XYZ file of C-alpha atoms in Angstrom:
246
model
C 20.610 23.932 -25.534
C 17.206 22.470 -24.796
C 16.994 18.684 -24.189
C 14.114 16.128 -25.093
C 11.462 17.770 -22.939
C 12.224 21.206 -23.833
C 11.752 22.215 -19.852
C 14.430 24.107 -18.093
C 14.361 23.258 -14.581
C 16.294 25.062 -11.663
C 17.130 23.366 -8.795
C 19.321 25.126 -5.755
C 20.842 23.134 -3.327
C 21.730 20.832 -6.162
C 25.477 19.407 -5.217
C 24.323 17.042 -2.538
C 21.251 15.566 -1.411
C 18.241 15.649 -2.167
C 18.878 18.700 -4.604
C 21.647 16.307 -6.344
C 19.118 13.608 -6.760
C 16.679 15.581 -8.057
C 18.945 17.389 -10.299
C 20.043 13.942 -12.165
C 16.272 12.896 -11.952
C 15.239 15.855 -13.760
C 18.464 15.311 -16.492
C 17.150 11.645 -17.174
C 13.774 12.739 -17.947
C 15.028 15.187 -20.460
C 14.976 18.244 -18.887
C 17.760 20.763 -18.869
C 18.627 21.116 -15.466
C 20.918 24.933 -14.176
C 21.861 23.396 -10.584
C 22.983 25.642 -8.318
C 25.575 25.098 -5.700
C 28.810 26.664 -3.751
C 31.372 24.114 -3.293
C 33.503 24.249 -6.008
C 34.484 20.334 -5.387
C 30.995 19.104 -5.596
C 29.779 21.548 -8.321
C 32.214 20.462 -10.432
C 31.257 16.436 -9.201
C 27.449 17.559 -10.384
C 28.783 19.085 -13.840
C 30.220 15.655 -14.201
C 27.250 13.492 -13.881
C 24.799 15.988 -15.530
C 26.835 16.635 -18.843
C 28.148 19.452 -20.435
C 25.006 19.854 -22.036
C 23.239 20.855 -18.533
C 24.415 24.008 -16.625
C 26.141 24.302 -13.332
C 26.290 27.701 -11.245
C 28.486 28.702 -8.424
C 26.243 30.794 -6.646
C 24.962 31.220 -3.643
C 20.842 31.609 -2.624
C 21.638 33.967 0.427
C 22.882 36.697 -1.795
C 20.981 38.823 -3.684
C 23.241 39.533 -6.537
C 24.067 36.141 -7.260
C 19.870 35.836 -7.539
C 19.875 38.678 -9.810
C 22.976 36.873 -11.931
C 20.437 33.823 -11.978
C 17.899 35.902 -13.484
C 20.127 36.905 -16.220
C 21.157 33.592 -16.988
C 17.722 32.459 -17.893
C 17.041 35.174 -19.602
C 19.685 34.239 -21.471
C 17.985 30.540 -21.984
C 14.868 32.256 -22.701
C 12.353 30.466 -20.214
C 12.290 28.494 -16.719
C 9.747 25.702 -16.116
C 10.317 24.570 -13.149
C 12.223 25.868 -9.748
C 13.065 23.513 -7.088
C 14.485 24.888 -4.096
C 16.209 23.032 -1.999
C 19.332 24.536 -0.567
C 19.030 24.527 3.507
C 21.165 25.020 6.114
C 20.252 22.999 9.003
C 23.057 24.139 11.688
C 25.290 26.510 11.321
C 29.409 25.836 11.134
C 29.466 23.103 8.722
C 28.175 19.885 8.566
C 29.744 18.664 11.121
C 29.717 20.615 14.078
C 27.218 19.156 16.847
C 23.624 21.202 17.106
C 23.241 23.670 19.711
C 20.178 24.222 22.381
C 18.661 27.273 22.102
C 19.971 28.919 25.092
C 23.396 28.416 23.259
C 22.444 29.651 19.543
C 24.705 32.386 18.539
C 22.785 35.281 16.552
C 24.940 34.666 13.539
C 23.975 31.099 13.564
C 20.529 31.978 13.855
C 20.988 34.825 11.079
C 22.818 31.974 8.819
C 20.103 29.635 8.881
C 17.448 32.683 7.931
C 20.091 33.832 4.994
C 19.813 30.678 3.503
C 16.024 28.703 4.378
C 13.916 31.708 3.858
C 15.621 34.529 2.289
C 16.833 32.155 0.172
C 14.320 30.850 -1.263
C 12.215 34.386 -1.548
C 15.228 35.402 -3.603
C 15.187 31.732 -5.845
C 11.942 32.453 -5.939
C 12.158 36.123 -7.641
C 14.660 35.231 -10.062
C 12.310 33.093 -11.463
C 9.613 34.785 -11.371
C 9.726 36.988 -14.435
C 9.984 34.235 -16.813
C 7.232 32.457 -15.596
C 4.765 35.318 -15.470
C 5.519 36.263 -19.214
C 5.227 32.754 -20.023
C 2.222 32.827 -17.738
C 3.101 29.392 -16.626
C 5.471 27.690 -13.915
C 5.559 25.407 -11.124
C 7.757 26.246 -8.615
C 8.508 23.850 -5.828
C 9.970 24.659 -2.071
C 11.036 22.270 0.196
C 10.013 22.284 3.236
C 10.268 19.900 6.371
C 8.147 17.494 8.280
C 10.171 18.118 10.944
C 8.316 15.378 12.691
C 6.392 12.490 11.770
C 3.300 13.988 13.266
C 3.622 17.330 11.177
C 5.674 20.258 11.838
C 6.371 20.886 15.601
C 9.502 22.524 17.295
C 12.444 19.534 17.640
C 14.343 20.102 20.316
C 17.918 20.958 19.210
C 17.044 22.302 15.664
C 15.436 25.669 16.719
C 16.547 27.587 14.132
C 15.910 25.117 11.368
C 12.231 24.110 12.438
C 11.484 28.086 12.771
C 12.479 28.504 9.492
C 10.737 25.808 8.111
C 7.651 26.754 9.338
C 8.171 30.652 8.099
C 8.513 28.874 4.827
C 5.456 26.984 4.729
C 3.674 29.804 5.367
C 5.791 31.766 3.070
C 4.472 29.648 0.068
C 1.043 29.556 0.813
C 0.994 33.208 0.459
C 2.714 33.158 -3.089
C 0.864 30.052 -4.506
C -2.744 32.352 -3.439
C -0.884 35.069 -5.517
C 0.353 33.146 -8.169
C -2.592 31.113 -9.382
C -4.359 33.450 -11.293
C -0.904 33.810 -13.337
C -0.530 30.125 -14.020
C 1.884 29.633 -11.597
C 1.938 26.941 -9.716
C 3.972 26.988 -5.977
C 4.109 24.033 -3.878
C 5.741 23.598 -0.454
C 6.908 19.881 -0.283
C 7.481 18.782 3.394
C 9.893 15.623 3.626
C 11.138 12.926 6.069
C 14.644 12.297 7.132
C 16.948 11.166 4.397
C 20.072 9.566 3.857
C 22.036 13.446 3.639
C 24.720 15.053 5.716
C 22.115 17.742 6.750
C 20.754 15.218 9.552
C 24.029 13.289 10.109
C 24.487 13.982 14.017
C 21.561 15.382 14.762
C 18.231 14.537 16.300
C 15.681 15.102 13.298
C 15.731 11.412 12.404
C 14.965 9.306 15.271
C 11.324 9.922 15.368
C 10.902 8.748 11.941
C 12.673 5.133 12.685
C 14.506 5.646 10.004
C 15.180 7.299 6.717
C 14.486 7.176 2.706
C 17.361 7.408 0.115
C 17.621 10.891 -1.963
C 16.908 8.704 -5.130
C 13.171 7.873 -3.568
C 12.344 11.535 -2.363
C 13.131 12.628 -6.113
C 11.141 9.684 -7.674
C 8.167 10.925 -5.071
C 8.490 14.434 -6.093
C 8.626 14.226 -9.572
C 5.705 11.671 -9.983
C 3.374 14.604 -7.647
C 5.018 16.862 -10.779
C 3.538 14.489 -13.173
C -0.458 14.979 -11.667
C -0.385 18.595 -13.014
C -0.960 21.781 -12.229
C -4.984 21.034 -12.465
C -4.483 18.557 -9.219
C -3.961 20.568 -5.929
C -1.909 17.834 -2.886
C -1.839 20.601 -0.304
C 1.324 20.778 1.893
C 2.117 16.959 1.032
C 4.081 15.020 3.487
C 6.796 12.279 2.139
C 8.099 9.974 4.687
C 9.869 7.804 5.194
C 8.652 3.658 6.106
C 9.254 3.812 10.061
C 10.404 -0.838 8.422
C 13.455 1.113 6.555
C 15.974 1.415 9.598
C 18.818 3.900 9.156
């Protein structure tokens, strides 16, 4: 089952994206990759490029049984390396219905975009856990957002998403203090726009003046991987160049 690295890396989020990059990133290095995911269309486009060799879950971060069926799963591999969690939900109603002010926010929205960006990843973050702490070694990896290019600050129209983000930056500072002395290694990545459907339509992107491809972000992320766990980038920011126009 294992592949030329002998890492098993998790990534949620992983049918479109960023976590879909990252995903076939992590294959081509030699790692075997479980990507998570709920559309049974793209899941089964991701199972596709991976290879049968690499594993592809319907299941959904929000839920805490499906975590718990995670959990299993590796157990059943026998070890997790890495965790990279990247499912988000940055509006409610599907990618394309037009954001919502505040004012206009249903609760269930609201509750939706807390079910996935920050319970979410707690729960990614648990299944994983275990492994790691009998292994005594891990990195896990939640992305975050920039939100802006001047650092994370309320955007107007994406109330729920930047609250969320900023819960989970906070979020992972508290694990990686708790974490360390276990060999576990938790980062909270905090990205740019990029070329996904979660900004399509939406006002997270014009500040930037512009976006970067999924394919960059993952080449980014991995080579901050590649410094080790010995090299501490605190809350690192990838952006993208303001030249690139979207």
């Amino acid at each position: 089952m294992m592949q030329k690295s002998g890492r098993v890396a998790v990534v949620t989020g992983a049918t479109s994206g960023i976590g879909k990059a990252l995903a076939l990133a992590l294959a081509k290095r030699g790692d075997l990759v479980v990507g998570l995911g709920r559309n049974p269309d793209r899941l089964a486009q991701l199972q596709s490029a991976l290879g049968a060799d690499h594993h592809v879950l319907s299941l959904d971060v929000a839920s805490e049984i499906d975590m718990i069926r995670l959990a299993d799963h590796l157990a059943q591999i026998g070890r997790v390396d890495l965790l990279i969690a990247c499912a988000v939900l940055g509006r409610a109603g599907g990618e394309n219905t037009l954001p919502l002010r505040a004012r206009d926010l249903p609760l269930a929205d609201w509750q939706a975009m807390l079910d996935v960006n920050l319970h979410g990843v707690f729960l990614a973050n648990h299944a994983v856990l275990p492994l790691m702490r009998a292994a005594q070694d891990g990195n896990i990896v939640n992305i975050g957002s920039a939100i802006t290019p001047q650092g994370q600050k309320g955007q107007a129209l994406a109330v729920g998403y930047s609250a969320t983000k900023f819960a989970l930056t906070a979020y992972g500072h508290a694990l990686a203090d708790e974490m360390a002395a276990e060999g576990i290694s938790v980062r909270t990545i905090l990205p740019g726009t990029a070329d996904t459907p979660l900004i399509a339509g939406t006002a997270l992107g014009a500040s930037f003046g512009g976006s970067m491809t999924p394919e960059s972000f993952a080449t980014a992320l991995l080579g901050l991987l590649d410094l080790g766990q010995d090299v501490l980038v605190p809350d690192p920011h990838i952006l993208p160049s303001p030249r690139r126009r979207g």
